[in-house]
Amino acid sequence: ASDVYKRQMLDVKEVAALLKCSARHVTRLEESGQMPPAIKLGRLSRWNRAAVEVWIADGCPPVNAEVAD
């Protein structure tokens, strides 16, 4: 993958590092609609870096109020 792709898309471990939590917790947040959805590439999940950074800057609000409790 190109350097540009690596900078723009984050894997679960990179998102976990930004949030200072486990990769499993990132998966749970995404599955419950509490964070920006991942882009699915086959079995891989990748997050748009800009979307995740904006979400963090906004205080990590639930993204999908219908799914989140």
JSON list of N, CA, C and O in Angstrom, two decimals, residues 7-32:
[
{"chain": "A", "resi": 7, "resn": "ARG", "atom": "N", "xyz": [-1.57, 6.90, 5.43]},
{"chain": "A", "resi": 7, "resn": "ARG", "atom": "CA", "xyz": [-1.84, 8.11, 6.21]},
{"chain": "A", "resi": 7, "resn": "ARG", "atom": "C", "xyz": [-3.34, 8.40, 6.30]},
{"chain": "A", "resi": 7, "resn": "ARG", "atom": "O", "xyz": [-3.79, 8.93, 7.28]},
{"chain": "A", "resi": 8, "resn": "GLN", "atom": "N", "xyz": [-4.10, 8.07, 5.26]},
{"chain": "A", "resi": 8, "resn": "GLN", "atom": "CA", "xyz": [-5.51, 8.43, 5.23]},
{"chain": "A", "resi": 8, "resn": "GLN", "atom": "C", "xyz": [-6.42, 7.40, 5.87]},
{"chain": "A", "resi": 8, "resn": "GLN", "atom": "O", "xyz": [-7.50, 7.73, 6.31]},
{"chain": "A", "resi": 9, "resn": "MET", "atom": "N", "xyz": [-6.00, 6.14, 5.90]},
{"chain": "A", "resi": 9, "resn": "MET", "atom": "CA", "xyz": [-6.82, 5.07, 6.43]},
{"chain": "A", "resi": 9, "resn": "MET", "atom": "C", "xyz": [-6.14, 4.42, 7.63]},
{"chain": "A", "resi": 9, "resn": "MET", "atom": "O", "xyz": [-4.93, 4.18, 7.60]},
{"chain": "A", "resi": 10, "resn": "LEU", "atom": "N", "xyz": [-6.90, 4.16, 8.68]},
{"chain": "A", "resi": 10, "resn": "LEU", "atom": "CA", "xyz": [-6.35, 3.58, 9.91]},
{"chain": "A", "resi": 10, "resn": "LEU", "atom": "C", "xyz": [-6.91, 2.19, 10.12]},
{"chain": "A", "resi": 10, "resn": "LEU", "atom": "O", "xyz": [-8.11, 1.96, 9.91]},
{"chain": "A", "resi": 11, "resn": "ASP", "atom": "N", "xyz": [-6.06, 1.28, 10.59]},
{"chain": "A", "resi": 11, "resn": "ASP", "atom": "CA", "xyz": [-6.58, -0.04, 10.97]},
{"chain": "A", "resi": 11, "resn": "ASP", "atom": "C", "xyz": [-7.01, 0.01, 12.43]},
{"chain": "A", "resi": 11, "resn": "ASP", "atom": "O", "xyz": [-6.86, 1.03, 13.12]},
{"chain": "A", "resi": 12, "resn": "VAL", "atom": "N", "xyz": [-7.56, -1.09, 12.91]},
{"chain": "A", "resi": 12, "resn": "VAL", "atom": "CA", "xyz": [-8.13, -1.11, 14.25]},
{"chain": "A", "resi": 12, "resn": "VAL", "atom": "C", "xyz": [-7.07, -0.82, 15.32]},
{"chain": "A", "resi": 12, "resn": "VAL", "atom": "O", "xyz": [-7.34, -0.14, 16.31]},
{"chain": "A", "resi": 13, "resn": "LYS", "atom": "N", "xyz": [-5.85, -1.29, 15.12]},
{"chain": "A", "resi": 13, "resn": "LYS", "atom": "CA", "xyz": [-4.79, -1.04, 16.11]},
{"chain": "A", "resi": 13, "resn": "LYS", "atom": "C", "xyz": [-4.41, 0.43, 16.16]},
{"chain": "A", "resi": 13, "resn": "LYS", "atom": "O", "xyz": [-4.13, 0.98, 17.23]},
{"chain": "A", "resi": 14, "resn": "GLU", "atom": "N", "xyz": [-4.40, 1.08, 15.00]},
{"chain": "A", "resi": 14, "resn": "GLU", "atom": "CA", "xyz": [-4.07, 2.51, 14.96]},
{"chain": "A", "resi": 14, "resn": "GLU", "atom": "C", "xyz": [-5.17, 3.35, 15.60]},
{"chain": "A", "resi": 14, "resn": "GLU", "atom": "O", "xyz": [-4.88, 4.31, 16.32]},
{"chain": "A", "resi": 15, "resn": "VAL", "atom": "N", "xyz": [-6.43, 2.99, 15.37]},
{"chain": "A", "resi": 15, "resn": "VAL", "atom": "CA", "xyz": [-7.54, 3.69, 16.02]},
{"chain": "A", "resi": 15, "resn": "VAL", "atom": "C", "xyz": [-7.46, 3.47, 17.53]},
{"chain": "A", "resi": 15, "resn": "VAL", "atom": "O", "xyz": [-7.63, 4.41, 18.31]},
{"chain": "A", "resi": 16, "resn": "ALA", "atom": "N", "xyz": [-7.19, 2.25, 17.95]},
{"chain": "A", "resi": 16, "resn": "ALA", "atom": "CA", "xyz": [-7.06, 1.94, 19.38]},
{"chain": "A", "resi": 16, "resn": "ALA", "atom": "C", "xyz": [-5.95, 2.78, 20.01]},
{"chain": "A", "resi": 16, "resn": "ALA", "atom": "O", "xyz": [-6.12, 3.29, 21.14]},
{"chain": "A", "resi": 17, "resn": "ALA", "atom": "N", "xyz": [-4.85, 2.96, 19.31]},
{"chain": "A", "resi": 17, "resn": "ALA", "atom": "CA", "xyz": [-3.75, 3.77, 19.84]},
{"chain": "A", "resi": 17, "resn": "ALA", "atom": "C", "xyz": [-4.18, 5.23, 20.01]},
{"chain": "A", "resi": 17, "resn": "ALA", "atom": "O", "xyz": [-3.85, 5.87, 21.02]},
{"chain": "A", "resi": 18, "resn": "LEU", "atom": "N", "xyz": [-4.94, 5.75, 19.05]},
{"chain": "A", "resi": 18, "resn": "LEU", "atom": "CA", "xyz": [-5.44, 7.13, 19.16]},
{"chain": "A", "resi": 18, "resn": "LEU", "atom": "C", "xyz": [-6.38, 7.28, 20.35]},
{"chain": "A", "resi": 18, "resn": "LEU", "atom": "O", "xyz": [-6.38, 8.31, 21.03]},
{"chain": "A", "resi": 19, "resn": "LEU", "atom": "N", "xyz": [-7.20, 6.26, 20.59]},
{"chain": "A", "resi": 19, "resn": "LEU", "atom": "CA", "xyz": [-8.19, 6.32, 21.67]},
{"chain": "A", "resi": 19, "resn": "LEU", "atom": "C", "xyz": [-7.63, 5.83, 23.00]},
{"chain": "A", "resi": 19, "resn": "LEU", "atom": "O", "xyz": [-8.32, 5.93, 24.02]},
{"chain": "A", "resi": 20, "resn": "LYS", "atom": "N", "xyz": [-6.42, 5.27, 22.98]},
{"chain": "A", "resi": 20, "resn": "LYS", "atom": "CA", "xyz": [-5.80, 4.70, 24.18]},
{"chain": "A", "resi": 20, "resn": "LYS", "atom": "C", "xyz": [-6.69, 3.62, 24.79]},
{"chain": "A", "resi": 20, "resn": "LYS", "atom": "O", "xyz": [-7.01, 3.65, 25.98]},
{"chain": "A", "resi": 21, "resn": "CYS", "atom": "N", "xyz": [-7.12, 2.68, 23.93]},
{"chain": "A", "resi": 21, "resn": "CYS", "atom": "CA", "xyz": [-7.95, 1.56, 24.36]},
{"chain": "A", "resi": 21, "resn": "CYS", "atom": "C", "xyz": [-7.55, 0.33, 23.56]},
{"chain": "A", "resi": 21, "resn": "CYS", "atom": "O", "xyz": [-6.64, 0.39, 22.74]},
{"chain": "A", "resi": 22, "resn": "SER", "atom": "N", "xyz": [-8.23, -0.78, 23.80]},
{"chain": "A", "resi": 22, "resn": "SER", "atom": "CA", "xyz": [-7.90, -2.02, 23.08]},
{"chain": "A", "resi": 22, "resn": "SER", "atom": "C", "xyz": [-8.56, -2.05, 21.71]},
{"chain": "A", "resi": 22, "resn": "SER", "atom": "O", "xyz": [-9.55, -1.34, 21.45]},
{"chain": "A", "resi": 23, "resn": "ALA", "atom": "N", "xyz": [-8.01, -2.89, 20.84]},
{"chain": "A", "resi": 23, "resn": "ALA", "atom": "CA", "xyz": [-8.60, -3.07, 19.52]},
{"chain": "A", "resi": 23, "resn": "ALA", "atom": "C", "xyz": [-10.02, -3.63, 19.64]},
{"chain": "A", "resi": 23, "resn": "ALA", "atom": "O", "xyz": [-10.91, -3.25, 18.89]},
{"chain": "A", "resi": 24, "resn": "ARG", "atom": "N", "xyz": [-10.23, -4.53, 20.59]},
{"chain": "A", "resi": 24, "resn": "ARG", "atom": "CA", "xyz": [-11.58, -5.11, 20.79]},
{"chain": "A", "resi": 24, "resn": "ARG", "atom": "C", "xyz": [-12.57, -4.02, 21.18]},
{"chain": "A", "resi": 24, "resn": "ARG", "atom": "O", "xyz": [-13.72, -4.04, 20.74]},
{"chain": "A", "resi": 25, "resn": "HIS", "atom": "N", "xyz": [-12.15, -3.06, 22.00]},
{"chain": "A", "resi": 25, "resn": "HIS", "atom": "CA", "xyz": [-13.05, -1.96, 22.40]},
{"chain": "A", "resi": 25, "resn": "HIS", "atom": "C", "xyz": [-13.42, -1.11, 21.19]},
{"chain": "A", "resi": 25, "resn": "HIS", "atom": "O", "xyz": [-14.57, -0.69, 21.06]},
{"chain": "A", "resi": 26, "resn": "VAL", "atom": "N", "xyz": [-12.47, -0.88, 20.29]},
{"chain": "A", "resi": 26, "resn": "VAL", "atom": "CA", "xyz": [-12.76, -0.13, 19.06]},
{"chain": "A", "resi": 26, "resn": "VAL", "atom": "C", "xyz": [-13.83, -0.88, 18.26]},
{"chain": "A", "resi": 26, "resn": "VAL", "atom": "O", "xyz": [-14.80, -0.27, 17.79]},
{"chain": "A", "resi": 27, "resn": "THR", "atom": "N", "xyz": [-13.69, -2.19, 18.15]},
{"chain": "A", "resi": 27, "resn": "THR", "atom": "CA", "xyz": [-14.68, -3.00, 17.42]},
{"chain": "A", "resi": 27, "resn": "THR", "atom": "C", "xyz": [-16.04, -2.88, 18.07]},
{"chain": "A", "resi": 27, "resn": "THR", "atom": "O", "xyz": [-17.06, -2.72, 17.39]},
{"chain": "A", "resi": 28, "resn": "ARG", "atom": "N", "xyz": [-16.10, -2.94, 19.38]},
{"chain": "A", "resi": 28, "resn": "ARG", "atom": "CA", "xyz": [-17.38, -2.81, 20.10]},
{"chain": "A", "resi": 28, "resn": "ARG", "atom": "C", "xyz": [-18.00, -1.44, 19.88]},
{"chain": "A", "resi": 28, "resn": "ARG", "atom": "O", "xyz": [-19.21, -1.33, 19.69]},
{"chain": "A", "resi": 29, "resn": "LEU", "atom": "N", "xyz": [-17.18, -0.39, 19.92]},
{"chain": "A", "resi": 29, "resn": "LEU", "atom": "CA", "xyz": [-17.69, 0.97, 19.68]},
{"chain": "A", "resi": 29, "resn": "LEU", "atom": "C", "xyz": [-18.30, 1.06, 18.28]},
{"chain": "A", "resi": 29, "resn": "LEU", "atom": "O", "xyz": [-19.38, 1.63, 18.10]},
{"chain": "A", "resi": 30, "resn": "GLU", "atom": "N", "xyz": [-17.61, 0.52, 17.31]},
{"chain": "A", "resi": 30, "resn": "GLU", "atom": "CA", "xyz": [-18.09, 0.59, 15.92]},
{"chain": "A", "resi": 30, "resn": "GLU", "atom": "C", "xyz": [-19.37, -0.23, 15.75]},
{"chain": "A", "resi": 30, "resn": "GLU", "atom": "O", "xyz": [-20.33, 0.24, 15.15]},
{"chain": "A", "resi": 31, "resn": "GLU", "atom": "N", "xyz": [-19.40, -1.43, 16.32]},
{"chain": "A", "resi": 31, "resn": "GLU", "atom": "CA", "xyz": [-20.58, -2.29, 16.19]},
{"chain": "A", "resi": 31, "resn": "GLU", "atom": "C", "xyz": [-21.81, -1.69, 16.87]},
{"chain": "A", "resi": 31, "resn": "GLU", "atom": "O", "xyz": [-22.94, -1.93, 16.43]},
{"chain": "A", "resi": 32, "resn": "SER", "atom": "N", "xyz": [-21.61, -0.91, 17.92]},
{"chain": "A", "resi": 32, "resn": "SER", "atom": "CA", "xyz": [-22.73, -0.32, 18.64]},
{"chain": "A", "resi": 32, "resn": "SER", "atom": "C", "xyz": [-23.12, 1.06, 18.10]},
{"chain": "A", "resi": 32, "resn": "SER", "atom": "O", "xyz": [-24.01, 1.71, 18.63]}
]
